[in-house]
PDB file of C-alpha atoms in Angstrom:
ATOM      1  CA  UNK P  18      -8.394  -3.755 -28.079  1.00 52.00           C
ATOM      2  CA  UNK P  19      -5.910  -0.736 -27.209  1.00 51.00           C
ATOM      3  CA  UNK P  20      -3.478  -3.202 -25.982  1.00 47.00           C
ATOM      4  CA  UNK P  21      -2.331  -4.760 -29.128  1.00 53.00           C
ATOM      5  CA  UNK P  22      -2.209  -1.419 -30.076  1.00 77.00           C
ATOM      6  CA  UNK P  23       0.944  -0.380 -27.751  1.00 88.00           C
ATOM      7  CA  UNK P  24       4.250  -1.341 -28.288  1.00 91.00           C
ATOM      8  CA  UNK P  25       5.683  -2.382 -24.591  1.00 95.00           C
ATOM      9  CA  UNK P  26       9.135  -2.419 -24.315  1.00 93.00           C
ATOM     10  CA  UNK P  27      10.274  -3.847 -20.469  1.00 96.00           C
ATOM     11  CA  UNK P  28      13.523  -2.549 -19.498  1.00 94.00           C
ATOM     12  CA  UNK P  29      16.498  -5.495 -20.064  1.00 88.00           C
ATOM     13  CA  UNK P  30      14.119  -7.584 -22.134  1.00 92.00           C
ATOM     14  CA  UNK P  31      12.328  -8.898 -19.256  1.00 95.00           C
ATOM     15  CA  UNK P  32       9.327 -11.302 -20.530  1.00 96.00           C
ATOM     16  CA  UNK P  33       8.307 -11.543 -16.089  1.00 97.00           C
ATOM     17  CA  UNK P  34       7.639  -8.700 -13.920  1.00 97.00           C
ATOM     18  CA  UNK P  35       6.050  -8.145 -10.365  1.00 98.00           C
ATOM     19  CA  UNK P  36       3.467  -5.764 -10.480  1.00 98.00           C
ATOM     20  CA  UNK P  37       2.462  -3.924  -7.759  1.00 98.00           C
ATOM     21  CA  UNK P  38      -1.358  -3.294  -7.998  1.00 98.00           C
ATOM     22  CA  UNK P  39      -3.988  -1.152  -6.020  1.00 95.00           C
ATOM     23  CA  UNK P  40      -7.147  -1.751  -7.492  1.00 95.00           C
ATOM     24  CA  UNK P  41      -9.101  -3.398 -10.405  1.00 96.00           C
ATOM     25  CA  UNK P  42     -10.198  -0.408 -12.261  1.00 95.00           C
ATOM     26  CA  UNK P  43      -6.197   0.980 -12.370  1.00 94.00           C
ATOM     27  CA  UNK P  44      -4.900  -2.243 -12.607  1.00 97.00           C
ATOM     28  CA  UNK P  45      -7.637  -4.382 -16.415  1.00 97.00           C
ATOM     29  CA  UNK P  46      -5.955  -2.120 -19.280  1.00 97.00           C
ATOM     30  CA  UNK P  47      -2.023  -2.467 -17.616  1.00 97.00           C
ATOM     31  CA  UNK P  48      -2.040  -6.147 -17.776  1.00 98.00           C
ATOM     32  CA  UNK P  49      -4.044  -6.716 -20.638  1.00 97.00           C
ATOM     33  CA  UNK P  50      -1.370  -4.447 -22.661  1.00 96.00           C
ATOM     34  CA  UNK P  51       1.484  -6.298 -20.840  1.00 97.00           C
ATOM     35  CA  UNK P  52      -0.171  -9.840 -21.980  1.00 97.00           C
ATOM     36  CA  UNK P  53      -0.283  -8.356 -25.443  1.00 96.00           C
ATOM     37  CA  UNK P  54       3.166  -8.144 -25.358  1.00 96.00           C
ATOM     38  CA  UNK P  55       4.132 -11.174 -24.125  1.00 96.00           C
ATOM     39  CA  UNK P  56       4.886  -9.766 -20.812  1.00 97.00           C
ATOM     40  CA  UNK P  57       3.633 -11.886 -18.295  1.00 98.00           C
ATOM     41  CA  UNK P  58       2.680 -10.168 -14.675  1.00 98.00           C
ATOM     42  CA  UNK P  59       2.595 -11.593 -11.441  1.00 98.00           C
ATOM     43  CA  UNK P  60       0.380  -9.739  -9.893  1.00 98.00           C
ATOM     44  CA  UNK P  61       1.481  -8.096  -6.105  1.00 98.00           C
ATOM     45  CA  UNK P  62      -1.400  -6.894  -3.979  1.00 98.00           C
ATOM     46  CA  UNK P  63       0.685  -5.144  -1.126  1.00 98.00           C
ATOM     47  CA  UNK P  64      -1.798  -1.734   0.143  1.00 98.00           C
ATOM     48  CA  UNK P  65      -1.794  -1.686   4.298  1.00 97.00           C
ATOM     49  CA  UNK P  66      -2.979   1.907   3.004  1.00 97.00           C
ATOM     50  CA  UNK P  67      -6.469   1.649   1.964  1.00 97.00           C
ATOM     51  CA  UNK P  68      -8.963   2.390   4.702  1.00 96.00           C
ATOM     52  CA  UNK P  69     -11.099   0.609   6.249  1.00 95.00           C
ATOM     53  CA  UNK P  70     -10.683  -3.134   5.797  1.00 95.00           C
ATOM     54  CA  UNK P  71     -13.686  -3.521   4.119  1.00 96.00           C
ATOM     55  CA  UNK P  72     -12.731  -1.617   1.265  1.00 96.00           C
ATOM     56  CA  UNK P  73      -9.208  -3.396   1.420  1.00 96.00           C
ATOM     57  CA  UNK P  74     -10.908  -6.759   1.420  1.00 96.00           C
ATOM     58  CA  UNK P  75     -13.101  -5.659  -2.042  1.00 97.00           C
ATOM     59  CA  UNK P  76     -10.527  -4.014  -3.802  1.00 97.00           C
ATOM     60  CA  UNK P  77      -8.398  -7.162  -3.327  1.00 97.00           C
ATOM     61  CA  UNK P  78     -11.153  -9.710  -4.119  1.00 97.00           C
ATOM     62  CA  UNK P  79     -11.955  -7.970  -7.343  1.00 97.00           C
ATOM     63  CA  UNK P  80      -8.321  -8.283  -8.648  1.00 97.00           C
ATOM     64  CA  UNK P  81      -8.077 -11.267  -7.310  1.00 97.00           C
ATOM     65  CA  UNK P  82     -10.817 -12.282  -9.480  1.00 97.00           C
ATOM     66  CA  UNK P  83      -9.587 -10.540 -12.587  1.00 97.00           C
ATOM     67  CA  UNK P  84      -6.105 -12.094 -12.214  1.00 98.00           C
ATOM     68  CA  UNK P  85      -7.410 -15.853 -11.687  1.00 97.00           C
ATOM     69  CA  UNK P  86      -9.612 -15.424 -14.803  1.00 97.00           C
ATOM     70  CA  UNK P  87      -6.636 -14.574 -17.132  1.00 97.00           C
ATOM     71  CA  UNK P  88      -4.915 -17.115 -15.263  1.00 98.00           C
ATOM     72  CA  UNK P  89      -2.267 -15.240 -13.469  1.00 98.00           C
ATOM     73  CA  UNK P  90      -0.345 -15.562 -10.455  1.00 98.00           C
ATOM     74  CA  UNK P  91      -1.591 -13.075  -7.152  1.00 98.00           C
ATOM     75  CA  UNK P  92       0.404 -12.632  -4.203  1.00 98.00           C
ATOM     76  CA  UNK P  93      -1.228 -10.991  -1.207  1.00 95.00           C
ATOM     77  CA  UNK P  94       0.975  -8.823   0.870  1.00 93.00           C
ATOM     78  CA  UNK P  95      -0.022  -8.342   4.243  1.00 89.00           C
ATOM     79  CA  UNK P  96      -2.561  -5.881   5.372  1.00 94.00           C
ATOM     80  CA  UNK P  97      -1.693  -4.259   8.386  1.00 94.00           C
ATOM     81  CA  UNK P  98      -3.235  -0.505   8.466  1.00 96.00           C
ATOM     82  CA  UNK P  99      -1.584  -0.267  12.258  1.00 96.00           C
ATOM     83  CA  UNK P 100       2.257   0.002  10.439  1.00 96.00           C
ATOM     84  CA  UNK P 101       1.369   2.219   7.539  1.00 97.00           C
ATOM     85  CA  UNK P 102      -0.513   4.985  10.182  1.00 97.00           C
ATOM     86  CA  UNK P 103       2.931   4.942  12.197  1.00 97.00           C
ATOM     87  CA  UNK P 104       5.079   4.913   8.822  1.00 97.00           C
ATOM     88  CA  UNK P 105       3.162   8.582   8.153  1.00 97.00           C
ATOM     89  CA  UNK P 106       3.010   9.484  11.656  1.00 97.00           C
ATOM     90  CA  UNK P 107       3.418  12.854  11.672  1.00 97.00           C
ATOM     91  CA  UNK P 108       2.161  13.813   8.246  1.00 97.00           C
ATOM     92  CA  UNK P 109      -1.665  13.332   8.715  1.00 95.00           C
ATOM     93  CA  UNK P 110      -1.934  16.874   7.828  1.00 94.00           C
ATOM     94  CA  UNK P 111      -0.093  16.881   4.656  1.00 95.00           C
ATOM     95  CA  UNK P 112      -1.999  17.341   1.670  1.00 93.00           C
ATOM     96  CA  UNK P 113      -2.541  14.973  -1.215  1.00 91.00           C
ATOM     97  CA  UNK P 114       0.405  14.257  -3.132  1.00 93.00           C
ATOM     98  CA  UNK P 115       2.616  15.687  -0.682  1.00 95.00           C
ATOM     99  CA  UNK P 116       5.045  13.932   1.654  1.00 97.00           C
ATOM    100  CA  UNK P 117       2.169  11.655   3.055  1.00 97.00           C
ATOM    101  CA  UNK P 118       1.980  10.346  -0.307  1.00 96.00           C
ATOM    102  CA  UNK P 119       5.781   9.936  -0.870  1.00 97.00           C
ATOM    103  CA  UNK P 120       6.396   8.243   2.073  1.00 98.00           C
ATOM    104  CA  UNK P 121       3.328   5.883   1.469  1.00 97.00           C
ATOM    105  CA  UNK P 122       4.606   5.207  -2.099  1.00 98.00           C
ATOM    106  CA  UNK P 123       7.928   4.180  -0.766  1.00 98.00           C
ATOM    107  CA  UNK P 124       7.167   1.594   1.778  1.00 98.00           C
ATOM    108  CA  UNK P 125       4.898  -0.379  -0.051  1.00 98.00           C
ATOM    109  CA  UNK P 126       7.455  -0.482  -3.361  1.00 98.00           C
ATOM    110  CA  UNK P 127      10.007  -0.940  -1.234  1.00 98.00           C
ATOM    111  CA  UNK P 128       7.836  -3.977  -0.197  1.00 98.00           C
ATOM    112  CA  UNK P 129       7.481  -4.545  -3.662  1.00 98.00           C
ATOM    113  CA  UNK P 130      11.077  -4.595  -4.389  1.00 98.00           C
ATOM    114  CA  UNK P 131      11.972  -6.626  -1.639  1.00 98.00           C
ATOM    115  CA  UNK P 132       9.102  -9.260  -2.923  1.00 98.00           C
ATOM    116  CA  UNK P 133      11.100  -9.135  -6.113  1.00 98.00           C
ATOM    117  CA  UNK P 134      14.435  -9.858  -4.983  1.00 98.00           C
ATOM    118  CA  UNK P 135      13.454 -12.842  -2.829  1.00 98.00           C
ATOM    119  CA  UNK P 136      11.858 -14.250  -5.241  1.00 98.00           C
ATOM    120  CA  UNK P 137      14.475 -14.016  -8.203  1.00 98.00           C
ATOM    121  CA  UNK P 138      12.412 -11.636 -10.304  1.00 98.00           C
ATOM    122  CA  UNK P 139      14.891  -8.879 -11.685  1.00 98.00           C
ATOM    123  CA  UNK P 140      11.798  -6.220 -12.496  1.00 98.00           C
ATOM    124  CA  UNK P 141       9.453  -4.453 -10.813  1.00 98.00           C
ATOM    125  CA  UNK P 142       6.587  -1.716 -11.779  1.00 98.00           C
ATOM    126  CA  UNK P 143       3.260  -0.675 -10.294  1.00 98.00           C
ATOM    127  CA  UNK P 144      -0.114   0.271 -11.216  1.00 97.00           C
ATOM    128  CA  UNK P 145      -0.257   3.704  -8.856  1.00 95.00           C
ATOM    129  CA  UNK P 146       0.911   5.381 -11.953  1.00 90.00           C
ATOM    130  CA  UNK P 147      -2.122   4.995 -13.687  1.00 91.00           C
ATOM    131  CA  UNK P 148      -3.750   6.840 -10.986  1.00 81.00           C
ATOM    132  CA  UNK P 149      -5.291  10.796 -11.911  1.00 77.00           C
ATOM    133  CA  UNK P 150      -5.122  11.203  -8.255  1.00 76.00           C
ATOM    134  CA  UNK P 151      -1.392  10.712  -7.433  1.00 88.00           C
ATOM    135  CA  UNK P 152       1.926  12.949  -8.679  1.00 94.00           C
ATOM    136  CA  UNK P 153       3.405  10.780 -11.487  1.00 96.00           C
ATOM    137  CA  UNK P 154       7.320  11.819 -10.291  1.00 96.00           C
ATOM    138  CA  UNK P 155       6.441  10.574  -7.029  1.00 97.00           C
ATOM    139  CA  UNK P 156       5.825   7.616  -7.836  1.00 97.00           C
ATOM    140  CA  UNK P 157       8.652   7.418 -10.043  1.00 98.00           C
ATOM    141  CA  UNK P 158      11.034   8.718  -7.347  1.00 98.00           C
ATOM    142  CA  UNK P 159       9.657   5.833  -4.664  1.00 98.00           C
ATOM    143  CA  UNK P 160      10.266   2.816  -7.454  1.00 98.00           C
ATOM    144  CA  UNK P 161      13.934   4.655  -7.943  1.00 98.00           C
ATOM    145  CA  UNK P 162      14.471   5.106  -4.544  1.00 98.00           C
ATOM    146  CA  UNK P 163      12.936   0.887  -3.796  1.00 98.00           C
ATOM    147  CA  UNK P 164      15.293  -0.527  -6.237  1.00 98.00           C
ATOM    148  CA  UNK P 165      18.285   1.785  -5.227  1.00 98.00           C
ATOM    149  CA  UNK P 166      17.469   0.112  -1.762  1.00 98.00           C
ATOM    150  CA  UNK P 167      17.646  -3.107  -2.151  1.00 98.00           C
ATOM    151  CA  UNK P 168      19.555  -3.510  -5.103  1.00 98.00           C
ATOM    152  CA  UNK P 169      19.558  -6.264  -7.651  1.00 97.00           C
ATOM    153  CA  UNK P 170      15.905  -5.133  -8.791  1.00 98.00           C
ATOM    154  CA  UNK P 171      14.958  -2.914 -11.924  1.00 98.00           C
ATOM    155  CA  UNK P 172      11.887  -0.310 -11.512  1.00 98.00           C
ATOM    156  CA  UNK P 173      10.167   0.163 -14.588  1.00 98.00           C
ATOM    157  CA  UNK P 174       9.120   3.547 -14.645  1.00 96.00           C
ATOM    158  CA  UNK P 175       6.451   3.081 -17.428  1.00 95.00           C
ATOM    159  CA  UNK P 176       4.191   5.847 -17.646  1.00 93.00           C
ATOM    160  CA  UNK P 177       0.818   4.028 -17.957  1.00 94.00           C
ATOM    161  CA  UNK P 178      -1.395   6.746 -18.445  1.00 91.00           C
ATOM    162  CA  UNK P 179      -0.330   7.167 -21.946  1.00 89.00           C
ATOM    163  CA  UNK P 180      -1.170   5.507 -25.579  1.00 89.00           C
ATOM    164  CA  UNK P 181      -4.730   4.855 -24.913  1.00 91.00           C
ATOM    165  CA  UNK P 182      -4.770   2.690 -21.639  1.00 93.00           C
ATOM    166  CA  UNK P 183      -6.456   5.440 -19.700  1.00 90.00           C
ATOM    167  CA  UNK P 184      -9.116   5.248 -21.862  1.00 92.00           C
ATOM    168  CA  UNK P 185      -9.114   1.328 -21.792  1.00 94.00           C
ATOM    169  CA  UNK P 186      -9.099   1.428 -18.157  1.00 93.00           C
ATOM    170  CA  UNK P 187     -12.664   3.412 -18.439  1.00 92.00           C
ATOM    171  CA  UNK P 188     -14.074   1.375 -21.238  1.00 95.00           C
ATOM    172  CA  UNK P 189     -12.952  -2.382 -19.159  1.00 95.00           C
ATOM    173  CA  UNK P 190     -14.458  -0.853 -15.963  1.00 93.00           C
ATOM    174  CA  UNK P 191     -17.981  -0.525 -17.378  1.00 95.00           C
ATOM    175  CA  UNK P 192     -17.294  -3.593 -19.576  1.00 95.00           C
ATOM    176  CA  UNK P 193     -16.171  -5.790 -16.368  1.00 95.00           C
ATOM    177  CA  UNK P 194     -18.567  -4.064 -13.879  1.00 95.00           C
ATOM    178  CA  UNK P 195     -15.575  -3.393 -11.146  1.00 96.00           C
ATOM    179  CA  UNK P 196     -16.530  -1.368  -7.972  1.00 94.00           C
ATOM    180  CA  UNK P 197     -14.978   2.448  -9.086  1.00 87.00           C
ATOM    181  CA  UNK P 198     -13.489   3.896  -5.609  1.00 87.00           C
ATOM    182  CA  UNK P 199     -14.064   7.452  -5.461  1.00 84.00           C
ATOM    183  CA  UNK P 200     -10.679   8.072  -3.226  1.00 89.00           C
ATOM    184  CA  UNK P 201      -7.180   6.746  -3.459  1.00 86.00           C
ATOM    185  CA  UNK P 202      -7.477   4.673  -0.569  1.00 92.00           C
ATOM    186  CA  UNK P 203      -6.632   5.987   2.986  1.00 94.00           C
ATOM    187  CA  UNK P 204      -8.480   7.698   5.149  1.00 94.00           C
ATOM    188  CA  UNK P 205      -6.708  11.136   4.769  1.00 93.00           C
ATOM    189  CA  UNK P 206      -7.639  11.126   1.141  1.00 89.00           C
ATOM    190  CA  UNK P 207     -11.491  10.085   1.207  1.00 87.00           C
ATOM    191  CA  UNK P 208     -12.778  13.665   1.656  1.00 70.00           C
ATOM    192  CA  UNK P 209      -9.746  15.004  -0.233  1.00 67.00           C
ATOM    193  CA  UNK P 210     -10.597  13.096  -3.560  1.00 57.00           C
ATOM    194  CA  UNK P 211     -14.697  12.865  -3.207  1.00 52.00           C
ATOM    195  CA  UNK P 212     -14.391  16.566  -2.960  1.00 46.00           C
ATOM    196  CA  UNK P 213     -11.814  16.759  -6.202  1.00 47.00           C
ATOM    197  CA  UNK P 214     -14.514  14.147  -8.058  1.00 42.00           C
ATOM    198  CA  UNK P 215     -17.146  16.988  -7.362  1.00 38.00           C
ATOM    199  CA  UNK P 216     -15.349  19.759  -8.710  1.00 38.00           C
TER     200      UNK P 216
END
């Protein structure tokens, strides 16, 4: 299992963090490495993003699922697709992993890191940098930009593609049978990413 293999190290010693998740598939080989360490995830579901409900409502049930089996906590942020369109209004042209995508990764960490705060958890990380889809240093720059925001919250800018868990993500996706999206989640990026899958 790859994640007794990786040596975790949370920023300020944290043993508790809120993760921010997106889906299933990106989300198995994250928190089984964190559980190997002895970090302990509570996992935040907060995507107004993904497009259209029905594929909100299954990507959340199947981590939903996934969390409750391990035995972990899930919070469900609300879904409300109306707020994220205006939050990119204006950038529906933009192409993946350009402003669009910035501006989506900061509201819903800065959801994220407002979740945190309230709820006297001191860090914070999130599952979108697993993604192949989505610039890395955006995502990085959002969780800076989150916790810089509200204050009193640590983003843990862990890059989760590395030491193996990309690989674990593919192997517990067949092993688990989860649903594999073929797009990042709105509906800008549907025909973007099926025709990026293709290539």
């Amino acid at each position: 299992m790859i994640g007794n293999k990786i040596k975790l190290i949370p920023p300020c010693g944290e043993k508790c963090l809120l993760l921010h998740v997106c889906c299933a598939p990106c989300s198995a080989a994250i928190i089984e490495a964190l559980m190997a360490n002895g970090i302990t995830p509570i996992i935040y579901y907060y995507n107004p993003n993904i497009y259209p409900k029905e594929e909100y409502y299954k990507r959340k049930e199947e981590i939903t699922t996934y969390a409750n089996h391990l035995g972990l906590q899930v919070v469900d942020g609300d879904y409300d697709y109306n707020v994220w369109r205006e939050e990119v209004s204006g950038l529906e042209r933009e192409p993946e992993r350009g402003a669009r995508c910035l501006k989506c990764f900061r509201m819903r960490l800065l959801q994220s890191a407002s979740y945190a705060k309230e709820n006297g958890i001191k860090l914070f990380s999130t599952t979108l940098a697993s993604s192949r889809w989505k610039d890395i240093n955006q995502i990085f720059a959002a969780g800076r930009y989150a916790a810089d925001t509200v204050g009193d919250v640590v983003f843990w800018d862990q890059n989760w593609r590395k030491g193996g868990l990309y690989e674990r993500r593919n192997q517990l996706l067949r092993q688990e049978g989860f649903y594999n999206q073929l797009y990042c989640g709105c509906e800008f990026s549907i025909n973007a990413n099926k025709r990026e899958t293709s290539e």
